[in-house]
Amino acid sequence: MSLHSPAFKKIVICCDGTWNKPEVAMNSKRYRPTNVLRIARAVSNVDEQFHHQIIYYDSGIGTDGGLGHRLIGGLTGYGLSARIMKAYRFVCHNYVEGDVLYFFGFSRGAYTVRALAGMIGAVGLLHANDLHHLPTAFRYYNTHPKQRPSLPFAKAFIASHHTRSVRIKFLGVWDTVGALGIPIPYLRPFTKKWVGFFNTELGSHVEHGYHALAIDERRRPFKPNLWSRYEQSPGSATKDVCQVWFPGSHSDVGGGADDTTLSDESLLWMVNRAVQCGLHFPDHFRTDLDKTHRRESSKPQNSLSLPYKGLILIGVFPHKRIIGNRRAVERLYERTPSTSPILRNLPHRLSAPLEPVINEMIHESAFQKYVACEISAQGSCYQPPNLANAINSLPVFREKYYRTRSHIRKALNLKGQVLSQQQTEDCRVLDFSPHGGAKLQMSEPANRIGQTFILNIDDPEYRGKDYRGQVAWQSKYSLGLKFLSETGKSNDDPLRVPQ
């Protein structure tokens, strides 16, 4: 095989947000390319080893058909199923064994690629000559997992149609909007029937998941859909998950705003993650982004335009996004009367407890703006109230430290215990590398820096193994444990607490 006949290619799927259409003249006031569109246009045709990189771009819901069709799609999410299947067909037609998959999405486009990843995890990848079974496969995926075994076609489909089990190398999304149906409390239950069930949690077949989130978005229909759990299975591919909060509103983070200073920050962050996972961009693209994001940061735009303010009249109130401690919100619900106006600024009451979010972090740009405000009151001040508690409890994502991490961490979100000669404490293991260390969330704040612990993880894959490490950093409830030795410490270790 010649140098110019590489053994595999890279397939890049890009799905844009609602009403984001690329075919607008550059001199038009409406021309505001999103970060997804900029990614699609910037990816090189081949990488440095001559592997082809092919692009699929979808302009998003609400960009096709007449005005009525565009409005219905944009307001309700109608048409999402067709877009998932269209992207799925593209992957089926182009994928051969050994190819590498990269998914990008913004807003409802982020929801689309996450649903696409969920479908691939649920039914695999059909061969191109079996695509006449796609409606059946999609119906299987679009049914809640608890109800799938009862479907008359479920066993027949799984047994008779050989699909390909594939892994997704990279899943990068900006501000996933999961709201489907008309954003009016009394009408949403009816319109959600149009779109069905979509599993957008992180599957074990996804190797790297990255999520950029907007701190300052207040529109309730734009409630973000964070990863709160992912499938645990033997041989899980998931190695790295980051969900990072950036300053700005929805379009400040995902792109499309008049001023791109803030969106350039999150775009550069995502491009750096994709490059680390093997995707190739022209050198000048990253260099130009690195220059522009160093400009003096602008203020987040106010996304509460007049139409969204009008929704208040029908009970759709603005709200502050929850960052960090979700248990505090649950406690507030428990002690606040249902008629209180305080609840207007909070997410809708949930039928189940809010789940811990996987690997939630604050980007250094938001941290620096917040701290600068505390040091000096001159000029504009950036201290959003929903960031006040999180600034001391969540770790800060710092680019230079992340790039130099020598061991890839695997996101876990599992129960665990840390043991010392003095006591045993419960914790949650948020991410983990057997040779590097772990990030833990503790139940109580305390100064533990420099202390040595034994970590036990409550999961069959790790049970019976002890991980000895030293606390390298701490941010209130979160701490970083750096392992001092290999795994599998014996029970006679001097730091082992007698049972």
Short mmCIF file of C-alpha atoms in Angstrom, two decimals:
data_model
loop_
_atom_site.label_atom_id
_atom_site.label_comp_id
_atom_site.label_asym_id
_atom_site.label_seq_id
_atom_site.Cartn_x
_atom_site.Cartn_y
_atom_site.Cartn_z
CA MET A 1 0.00 0.00 0.00
CA SER A 2 1.42 3.39 -0.96
CA LEU A 3 1.81 6.33 1.37
CA HIS A 4 -1.08 8.06 -0.39
CA SER A 5 -3.46 5.13 0.15
CA PRO A 6 -4.09 5.26 3.91
CA ALA A 7 -5.86 2.39 5.62
CA PHE A 8 -8.58 4.48 7.25
CA LYS A 9 -10.36 7.81 7.02
CA LYS A 10 -11.95 10.21 9.48
CA ILE A 11 -15.68 10.93 9.27
CA VAL A 12 -16.71 14.27 10.78
CA ILE A 13 -20.42 14.86 11.51
CA CYS A 14 -21.43 18.49 12.14
CA CYS A 15 -25.02 19.38 13.15
CA ASP A 16 -25.96 23.01 13.66
CA GLY A 17 -28.55 24.66 15.87
CA THR A 18 -32.08 25.87 15.24
CA TRP A 19 -32.46 28.40 12.40
CA ASN A 20 -28.69 28.39 11.73
CA LYS A 21 -28.39 28.43 7.94
CA PRO A 22 -25.00 28.77 6.19
CA GLU A 23 -26.23 29.90 2.77
CA VAL A 24 -26.54 33.56 3.73
CA ALA A 25 -24.55 36.26 1.95
CA MET A 26 -21.53 37.39 3.93
CA ASN A 27 -22.60 41.03 3.59
CA SER A 28 -25.97 40.25 5.16
CA LYS A 29 -26.66 41.29 8.74
CA ARG A 30 -27.85 37.73 9.33
CA TYR A 31 -24.47 36.20 8.48
CA ARG A 32 -23.18 34.90 11.80
CA PRO A 33 -21.46 31.51 11.41
CA THR A 34 -21.70 29.26 14.44
CA ASN A 35 -18.78 27.32 15.86
CA VAL A 36 -20.12 24.14 14.25
CA LEU A 37 -20.12 25.75 10.81
CA ARG A 38 -16.62 27.13 11.40
CA ILE A 39 -15.43 23.64 12.35
CA ALA A 40 -17.04 22.12 9.23
CA ARG A 41 -15.35 24.68 6.99
CA ALA A 42 -11.95 24.50 8.70
CA VAL A 43 -11.27 20.74 8.93
CA SER A 44 -8.50 19.75 6.52
CA ASN A 45 -9.32 17.43 3.62
CA VAL A 46 -6.43 15.17 4.64
CA ASP A 47 -4.30 14.99 7.76
CA GLU A 48 -0.51 14.89 7.96
CA GLN A 49 -0.47 11.12 7.29
CA PHE A 50 -2.73 11.54 4.20
CA HIS A 51 -5.79 10.10 5.93
CA HIS A 52 -8.88 11.60 4.31
CA GLN A 53 -11.21 13.65 6.51
CA ILE A 54 -14.74 13.82 5.10
CA ILE A 55 -17.35 16.27 6.38
CA TYR A 56 -21.11 16.03 6.82
CA TYR A 57 -22.86 19.30 7.71
CA ASP A 58 -26.53 19.71 8.62
CA SER A 59 -27.88 23.25 8.89
CA GLY A 60 -30.29 22.39 11.67
CA ILE A 61 -33.98 22.42 12.48
CA GLY A 62 -36.07 25.28 11.13
CA THR A 63 -33.99 25.96 8.01
CA ASP A 64 -35.99 23.97 5.43
CA GLY A 65 -39.30 24.58 3.69
CA GLY A 66 -41.63 27.55 3.93
CA LEU A 67 -42.07 29.99 6.79
CA GLY A 68 -44.69 27.87 8.56
CA HIS A 69 -42.55 24.74 8.40
CA ARG A 70 -39.52 26.64 9.67
CA LEU A 71 -41.47 28.11 12.59
CA ILE A 72 -42.97 24.78 13.65
CA GLY A 73 -39.59 23.06 13.46
CA GLY A 74 -37.79 25.82 15.33
CA LEU A 75 -40.38 26.12 18.09
CA THR A 76 -41.12 22.44 18.70
CA GLY A 77 -38.13 20.44 17.49
CA TYR A 78 -40.30 18.70 14.91
CA GLY A 79 -38.09 17.14 12.24
CA LEU A 80 -35.35 16.01 14.62
CA SER A 81 -35.97 12.33 13.84
CA ALA A 82 -35.43 12.89 10.12
CA ARG A 83 -32.15 14.68 10.79
CA ILE A 84 -30.86 11.90 13.02
CA MET A 85 -31.66 9.30 10.35
CA LYS A 86 -30.12 11.44 7.61
CA ALA A 87 -26.82 11.69 9.49
CA TYR A 88 -27.01 7.98 10.34
CA ARG A 89 -27.39 7.14 6.63
CA PHE A 90 -24.31 9.20 5.82
CA VAL A 91 -22.22 7.29 8.35
CA CYS A 92 -23.57 3.95 7.09
CA HIS A 93 -22.73 4.79 3.46
CA ASN A 94 -19.20 5.98 4.24
CA TYR A 95 -17.96 3.93 7.18
CA VAL A 96 -15.61 0.99 6.70
CA GLU A 97 -13.92 -0.93 9.47
CA GLY A 98 -11.14 1.09 11.05
CA ASP A 99 -12.57 4.53 10.24
CA VAL A 100 -12.63 7.14 13.02
CA LEU A 101 -15.79 9.06 13.93
CA TYR A 102 -15.94 12.67 15.18
CA PHE A 103 -19.26 14.34 16.10
CA PHE A 104 -19.86 18.08 16.65
CA GLY A 105 -23.11 19.88 17.46
CA PHE A 106 -24.56 23.11 18.83
CA SER A 107 -27.88 23.71 20.59
CA ARG A 108 -30.46 21.31 19.11
CA GLY A 109 -27.70 20.17 16.76
CA ALA A 110 -25.83 19.05 19.87
CA TYR A 111 -28.92 17.11 20.85
CA THR A 112 -28.97 15.63 17.34
CA VAL A 113 -25.41 14.28 17.43
CA ARG A 114 -25.88 12.98 20.96
CA ALA A 115 -29.03 11.17 19.81
CA LEU A 116 -27.12 9.87 16.78
CA ALA A 117 -24.44 8.53 19.10
CA GLY A 118 -27.17 6.98 21.25
CA MET A 119 -28.71 5.27 18.23
CA ILE A 120 -25.35 3.85 17.12
CA GLY A 121 -24.86 2.54 20.64
CA ALA A 122 -28.33 0.97 20.74
CA VAL A 123 -28.56 -0.68 17.30
CA GLY A 124 -25.03 -0.51 15.88
CA LEU A 125 -24.31 0.62 12.34
CA LEU A 126 -26.25 -0.95 9.49
CA HIS A 127 -24.47 -1.95 6.31
CA ALA A 128 -25.42 0.27 3.38
CA ASN A 129 -27.31 -2.53 1.61
CA ASP A 130 -29.42 -3.06 4.77
CA LEU A 131 -30.59 0.54 5.09
CA HIS A 132 -34.14 -0.44 4.15
CA HIS A 133 -34.29 -1.61 7.78
CA LEU A 134 -33.49 1.90 9.04
CA PRO A 135 -37.10 2.80 10.02
CA THR A 136 -37.28 -0.39 12.09
CA ALA A 137 -33.91 0.29 13.69
CA PHE A 138 -34.88 3.86 14.48
CA ARG A 139 -38.19 2.79 16.01
CA TYR A 140 -36.26 0.39 18.24
CA TYR A 141 -33.86 3.14 19.34
CA ASN A 142 -36.68 5.68 19.76
CA THR A 143 -38.42 3.43 22.29
CA HIS A 144 -37.53 3.61 25.96
CA PRO A 145 -35.06 0.80 26.84
CA LYS A 146 -37.47 -0.68 29.40
CA GLN A 147 -40.10 -1.14 26.69
CA ARG A 148 -37.83 -2.42 23.90
CA PRO A 149 -37.97 -6.14 24.81
CA SER A 150 -41.78 -6.08 24.50
CA LEU A 151 -41.74 -4.74 20.94
CA PRO A 152 -42.83 -7.41 18.42
CA PHE A 153 -39.95 -6.63 16.06
CA ALA A 154 -37.23 -6.26 18.72
CA LYS A 155 -35.86 -9.81 18.88
CA ALA A 156 -36.32 -10.41 15.17
CA PHE A 157 -34.42 -7.25 14.30
CA ILE A 158 -31.51 -7.93 16.62
CA ALA A 159 -31.22 -11.57 15.60
CA SER A 160 -31.60 -11.26 11.84
CA HIS A 161 -29.82 -8.04 10.91
CA HIS A 162 -26.10 -7.94 11.44
CA THR A 163 -25.03 -4.45 12.38
CA ARG A 164 -21.54 -3.19 12.97
CA SER A 165 -20.43 -2.33 16.50
CA VAL A 166 -18.41 0.88 16.24
CA ARG A 167 -16.81 3.32 18.62
CA ILE A 168 -17.07 7.09 18.43
CA LYS A 169 -13.71 8.71 18.95
CA PHE A 170 -14.91 12.22 19.75
CA LEU A 171 -18.22 13.81 20.73
CA GLY A 172 -17.95 17.59 21.11
CA VAL A 173 -21.01 19.76 21.76
CA TRP A 174 -21.86 23.34 22.63
CA ASP A 175 -24.75 24.08 25.00
CA THR A 176 -26.99 21.09 24.32
CA VAL A 177 -30.63 22.13 24.32
CA GLY A 178 -32.82 19.15 25.12
CA ALA A 179 -36.21 20.90 25.21
CA LEU A 180 -38.51 19.30 22.65
CA GLY A 181 -42.05 20.44 22.07
CA ILE A 182 -43.65 23.88 22.39
CA PRO A 183 -41.94 25.73 25.29
CA ILE A 184 -45.25 26.40 27.09
CA PRO A 185 -45.91 24.31 30.24
CA TYR A 186 -49.49 23.38 29.31
CA LEU A 187 -48.79 22.43 25.69
CA ARG A 188 -45.40 20.70 25.92
CA PRO A 189 -46.77 17.26 26.99
CA PHE A 190 -48.82 17.12 23.78
CA THR A 191 -46.05 18.18 21.42
CA LYS A 192 -43.44 15.91 23.00
CA LYS A 193 -45.41 13.00 21.51
CA TRP A 194 -44.33 14.26 18.08
CA VAL A 195 -40.68 13.71 18.81
CA GLY A 196 -40.65 10.62 21.05
CA PHE A 197 -37.80 9.37 23.24
CA PHE A 198 -34.14 10.06 22.56
CA ASN A 199 -31.33 8.67 24.66
CA THR A 200 -28.62 11.35 24.70
CA GLU A 201 -26.61 10.06 27.66
CA LEU A 202 -22.98 9.17 27.12
CA GLY A 203 -22.67 5.58 25.91
CA SER A 204 -19.72 3.33 26.69
CA HIS A 205 -18.85 3.32 22.96
CA VAL A 206 -17.89 7.03 23.08
CA GLU A 207 -14.21 7.52 23.86
CA HIS A 208 -14.05 11.29 24.48
CA GLY A 209 -16.94 13.60 25.37
CA TYR A 210 -16.65 17.40 25.65
CA HIS A 211 -19.42 19.88 26.45
CA ALA A 212 -19.11 23.69 26.45
CA LEU A 213 -21.87 25.39 28.46
CA ALA A 214 -23.15 28.97 28.76
CA ILE A 215 -23.16 30.48 32.26
CA ASP A 216 -25.33 33.49 31.41
CA GLU A 217 -28.17 32.00 29.34
CA ARG A 218 -31.50 32.67 31.11
CA ARG A 219 -34.15 31.59 28.60
CA ARG A 220 -36.06 28.67 30.09
CA PRO A 221 -36.66 26.96 26.70
CA PHE A 222 -32.85 26.81 26.42
CA LYS A 223 -32.41 24.69 29.54
CA PRO A 224 -29.14 22.75 29.04
CA ASN A 225 -28.96 18.97 28.92
CA LEU A 226 -25.77 17.94 30.72
CA TRP A 227 -24.31 14.46 30.94
CA SER A 228 -25.26 13.13 34.37
CA ARG A 229 -24.33 9.50 33.84
CA TYR A 230 -23.02 7.15 31.21
CA GLU A 231 -23.27 3.47 30.57
CA GLN A 232 -20.92 1.26 32.55
CA SER A 233 -19.98 -1.97 30.81
CA PRO A 234 -16.94 -4.25 30.56
CA GLY A 235 -14.46 -2.86 28.07
CA SER A 236 -16.00 0.62 28.14
CA ALA A 237 -14.34 2.93 25.62
CA THR A 238 -14.98 6.16 27.53
CA LYS A 239 -11.67 7.68 28.58
CA ASP A 240 -12.25 11.37 29.05
CA VAL A 241 -15.29 13.56 29.75
CA CYS A 242 -15.28 17.31 30.40
CA GLN A 243 -18.25 19.65 30.83
CA VAL A 244 -16.94 23.19 31.09
CA TRP A 245 -18.81 26.42 31.86
CA PHE A 246 -17.90 29.48 29.78
CA PRO A 247 -18.96 33.13 30.21
CA GLY A 248 -21.75 34.23 27.92
CA SER A 249 -25.21 33.36 26.69
CA HIS A 250 -26.21 30.56 24.31
CA SER A 251 -24.82 32.22 21.15
CA ASP A 252 -21.80 33.66 22.98
CA VAL A 253 -20.64 30.08 23.59
CA GLY A 254 -21.92 28.22 20.52
CA GLY A 255 -21.39 31.04 18.04
CA GLY A 256 -23.75 33.17 16.02
CA ALA A 257 -23.49 36.37 18.09
CA ASP A 258 -22.36 39.66 16.56
CA ASP A 259 -19.23 39.72 18.71
CA THR A 260 -17.24 36.47 18.45
CA THR A 261 -14.77 37.22 21.26
CA LEU A 262 -16.49 34.88 23.73
CA SER A 263 -17.40 32.18 21.20
CA ASP A 264 -13.80 32.14 19.93
CA GLU A 265 -12.77 31.05 23.43
CA SER A 266 -15.03 28.00 23.45
CA LEU A 267 -14.21 27.23 19.81
CA LEU A 268 -10.47 27.18 20.50
CA TRP A 269 -11.09 24.98 23.54
CA MET A 270 -13.05 22.48 21.43
CA VAL A 271 -10.55 22.55 18.55
CA ASN A 272 -7.70 21.82 20.99
CA ARG A 273 -9.61 18.81 22.33
CA ALA A 274 -10.30 17.52 18.79
CA VAL A 275 -6.65 17.92 17.80
CA GLN A 276 -5.61 15.92 20.86
CA CYS A 277 -7.95 13.19 19.58
CA GLY A 278 -6.36 13.14 16.12
CA LEU A 279 -8.46 15.53 14.00
CA HIS A 280 -6.39 17.81 11.76
CA PHE A 281 -6.92 21.52 11.09
CA PRO A 282 -4.76 23.93 9.08
CA ASP A 283 -2.11 25.52 11.29
CA HIS A 284 -3.33 29.04 10.55
CA PHE A 285 -6.84 28.24 11.84
CA ARG A 286 -5.64 27.48 15.37
CA THR A 287 -3.08 30.29 15.28
CA ASP A 288 -5.69 32.87 14.28
CA LEU A 289 -8.08 31.63 16.96
CA ASP A 290 -5.35 31.81 19.58
CA LYS A 291 -4.75 35.46 18.66
CA THR A 292 -8.40 36.50 18.60
CA HIS A 293 -9.35 34.91 21.91
CA ARG A 294 -6.66 36.99 23.62
CA ARG A 295 -8.56 40.18 22.84
CA GLU A 296 -10.14 42.06 25.71
CA SER A 297 -13.19 40.03 26.59
CA SER A 298 -16.61 41.47 25.81
CA LYS A 299 -19.76 41.41 27.91
CA PRO A 300 -22.18 38.50 27.54
CA GLN A 301 -25.14 39.48 25.41
CA ASN A 302 -28.62 39.62 26.91
CA SER A 303 -30.55 36.82 25.19
CA LEU A 304 -33.88 37.79 26.78
CA SER A 305 -35.26 39.52 23.70
CA LEU A 306 -38.80 40.93 23.59
CA PRO A 307 -40.45 37.68 22.34
CA TYR A 308 -38.91 35.68 25.20
CA LYS A 309 -39.93 38.34 27.73
CA GLY A 310 -43.45 37.95 26.36
CA LEU A 311 -43.42 34.29 27.41
CA ILE A 312 -43.58 35.48 31.02
CA LEU A 313 -47.25 36.33 30.40
CA ILE A 314 -48.01 32.63 29.85
CA GLY A 315 -45.92 31.31 32.74
CA VAL A 316 -42.53 30.74 31.09
CA PHE A 317 -40.17 32.60 33.41
CA PRO A 318 -36.43 33.20 32.98
CA HIS A 319 -34.18 31.15 35.22
CA LYS A 320 -30.57 30.99 36.29
CA ARG A 321 -28.75 27.85 35.24
CA ILE A 322 -27.60 25.54 38.00
CA ILE A 323 -23.83 25.27 38.24
CA GLY A 324 -22.26 22.87 40.71
CA ASN A 325 -24.26 22.03 43.82
CA ARG A 326 -27.57 20.62 42.58
CA ARG A 327 -28.43 19.22 45.99
CA ALA A 328 -28.81 22.81 47.27
CA VAL A 329 -31.50 23.37 44.63
CA GLU A 330 -33.31 20.23 45.75
CA ARG A 331 -33.27 21.44 49.36
CA LEU A 332 -34.64 24.80 48.24
CA TYR A 333 -37.50 23.02 46.49
CA GLU A 334 -38.21 20.99 49.62
CA ARG A 335 -38.64 24.02 51.87
CA THR A 336 -40.20 26.50 49.41
CA PRO A 337 -44.00 26.63 48.91
CA SER A 338 -45.06 25.73 45.38
CA THR A 339 -46.75 29.14 45.03
CA SER A 340 -43.61 31.10 45.88
CA PRO A 341 -42.21 33.41 43.15
CA ILE A 342 -38.74 32.13 44.09
CA LEU A 343 -39.42 29.00 42.06
CA ARG A 344 -39.76 31.07 38.92
CA ASN A 345 -35.98 31.41 38.71
CA LEU A 346 -35.37 27.69 39.18
CA PRO A 347 -35.69 24.74 36.80
CA HIS A 348 -38.98 22.90 36.67
CA ARG A 349 -39.58 20.58 39.61
CA LEU A 350 -38.26 17.13 38.79
CA SER A 351 -39.92 13.80 39.54
CA ALA A 352 -36.57 12.37 40.64
CA PRO A 353 -33.54 13.85 42.44
CA LEU A 354 -31.10 15.84 40.36
CA GLU A 355 -28.23 13.56 39.43
CA PRO A 356 -24.58 14.57 39.86
CA VAL A 357 -23.11 15.90 36.65
CA ILE A 358 -20.06 14.17 35.17
CA ASN A 359 -16.81 16.14 35.40
CA GLU A 360 -18.24 19.65 35.71
CA MET A 361 -15.62 22.43 35.55
CA ILE A 362 -15.33 26.21 35.19
CA HIS A 363 -13.25 27.54 32.31
CA GLU A 364 -10.30 29.67 33.30
CA SER A 365 -11.69 32.64 31.34
CA ALA A 366 -14.80 32.74 33.57
CA PHE A 367 -12.71 32.25 36.70
CA GLN A 368 -10.34 35.07 35.76
CA LYS A 369 -13.19 37.49 34.99
CA TYR A 370 -14.87 36.65 38.30
CA VAL A 371 -11.70 37.03 40.38
CA ALA A 372 -10.71 40.24 38.58
CA CYS A 373 -14.04 41.69 39.66
CA GLU A 374 -13.26 40.91 43.31
CA ILE A 375 -9.80 42.48 43.08
CA SER A 376 -10.83 45.66 41.30
CA ALA A 377 -14.23 47.31 41.01
CA GLN A 378 -13.13 49.38 38.04
CA GLY A 379 -14.85 48.91 34.70
CA SER A 380 -17.38 46.21 33.99
CA CYS A 381 -17.86 43.57 36.66
CA TYR A 382 -18.58 39.91 35.96
CA GLN A 383 -20.05 38.04 38.94
CA PRO A 384 -23.14 36.11 37.84
CA PRO A 385 -25.02 34.86 40.93
CA ASN A 386 -25.21 31.27 39.71
CA LEU A 387 -21.40 31.18 39.60
CA ALA A 388 -20.92 32.49 43.17
CA ASN A 389 -21.10 29.11 44.94
CA ALA A 390 -19.55 27.09 42.13
CA ILE A 391 -16.44 29.26 41.97
CA ASN A 392 -15.24 27.71 45.25
CA SER A 393 -16.51 24.18 44.74
CA LEU A 394 -15.74 23.25 41.12
CA PRO A 395 -12.26 22.76 39.61
CA VAL A 396 -11.01 25.26 37.05
CA PHE A 397 -10.14 24.06 33.55
CA ARG A 398 -6.70 25.46 32.74
CA GLU A 399 -5.50 24.76 29.22
CA LYS A 400 -1.79 24.50 29.92
CA TYR A 401 -2.29 21.94 32.70
CA TYR A 402 -4.77 19.85 30.73
CA ARG A 403 -2.43 19.59 27.74
CA THR A 404 0.40 18.27 29.90
CA ARG A 405 -1.59 15.59 31.75
CA SER A 406 0.42 12.41 31.23
CA HIS A 407 -2.36 9.89 31.93
CA ILE A 408 -5.78 9.86 30.28
CA ARG A 409 -8.56 9.91 32.89
CA LYS A 410 -11.69 7.80 32.62
CA ALA A 411 -14.92 9.44 33.82
CA LEU A 412 -16.62 7.24 36.42
CA ASN A 413 -19.12 8.99 38.74
CA LEU A 414 -19.03 5.99 41.12
CA LYS A 415 -19.33 5.69 44.89
CA GLY A 416 -16.12 5.21 46.83
CA GLN A 417 -14.37 5.58 50.17
CA VAL A 418 -11.11 7.20 51.20
CA LEU A 419 -9.36 5.64 54.18
CA SER A 420 -6.72 7.07 56.49
CA GLN A 421 -5.38 6.09 59.89
CA GLN A 422 -7.92 8.44 61.46
CA GLN A 423 -11.18 7.80 59.61
CA THR A 424 -13.10 6.56 56.59
CA GLU A 425 -15.00 9.04 54.40
CA ASP A 426 -17.52 8.46 51.65
CA CYS A 427 -16.90 10.12 48.29
CA ARG A 428 -17.79 10.02 44.61
CA VAL A 429 -15.04 9.16 42.12
CA LEU A 430 -15.56 11.55 39.21
CA ASP A 431 -12.63 10.52 37.02
CA PHE A 432 -9.82 8.03 37.33
CA SER A 433 -6.56 6.74 35.87
CA PRO A 434 -4.95 3.70 37.53
CA HIS A 435 -1.48 5.13 36.95
CA GLY A 436 -2.18 8.85 37.33
CA GLY A 437 -4.80 9.70 39.91
CA ALA A 438 -8.43 10.50 40.52
CA LYS A 439 -10.76 13.43 41.06
CA LEU A 440 -13.06 12.99 44.04
CA GLN A 441 -16.12 14.80 45.34
CA MET A 442 -16.28 14.73 49.13
CA SER A 443 -19.37 15.06 51.32
CA GLU A 444 -17.75 17.57 53.67
CA PRO A 445 -15.25 20.39 53.00
CA ALA A 446 -11.92 20.15 54.82
CA ASN A 447 -8.27 20.95 54.25
CA ARG A 448 -6.80 17.65 53.07
CA ILE A 449 -3.90 18.85 50.86
CA GLY A 450 -0.80 16.73 51.42
CA GLN A 451 -2.66 13.95 53.23
CA THR A 452 -2.25 10.34 52.08
CA PHE A 453 -5.28 8.11 51.56
CA ILE A 454 -6.30 4.68 50.34
CA LEU A 455 -9.08 4.90 47.74
CA ASN A 456 -11.63 2.10 47.34
CA ILE A 457 -14.09 2.23 44.42
CA ASP A 458 -17.48 0.56 44.86
CA ASP A 459 -17.74 -1.17 41.49
CA PRO A 460 -17.09 -4.78 40.40
CA GLU A 461 -14.34 -3.67 38.00
CA TYR A 462 -12.35 -2.03 40.82
CA ARG A 463 -13.52 -3.89 43.92
CA GLY A 464 -10.74 -5.53 45.91
CA LYS A 465 -8.13 -3.06 44.67
CA ASP A 466 -6.68 -0.26 46.78
CA TYR A 467 -5.26 2.91 45.25
CA ARG A 468 -2.80 4.77 47.47
CA GLY A 469 -2.40 8.47 46.77
CA GLN A 470 -1.73 11.94 48.08
CA VAL A 471 -4.06 14.94 47.83
CA ALA A 472 -2.43 17.29 45.30
CA TRP A 473 -5.15 19.98 45.14
CA GLN A 474 -8.50 20.81 46.67
CA SER A 475 -11.39 23.18 45.87
CA LYS A 476 -13.84 22.95 48.78
CA TYR A 477 -15.73 19.69 48.06
CA SER A 478 -13.54 18.53 45.14
CA LEU A 479 -10.00 17.23 45.39
CA GLY A 480 -7.33 15.67 43.21
CA LEU A 481 -5.64 12.48 44.37
CA LYS A 482 -2.24 11.69 42.85
CA PHE A 483 -1.40 7.99 43.11
CA LEU A 484 1.91 7.10 44.72
CA SER A 485 2.15 3.45 43.71
CA GLU A 486 0.72 0.77 41.43
CA THR A 487 -2.71 -0.75 42.04
CA GLY A 488 -3.58 -3.76 44.15
CA LYS A 489 -2.09 -2.79 47.54
CA SER A 490 -2.24 -5.58 50.13
CA ASN A 491 -4.35 -5.37 53.29
CA ASP A 492 -1.24 -5.10 55.49
CA ASP A 493 -0.44 -1.64 54.09
CA PRO A 494 0.32 0.67 57.09
CA LEU A 495 -2.38 3.07 55.90
CA ARG A 496 -5.00 0.35 55.61
CA VAL A 497 -7.76 0.87 58.17
CA PRO A 498 -8.70 -2.37 59.97
CA GLN A 499 -12.19 -3.57 59.04
#
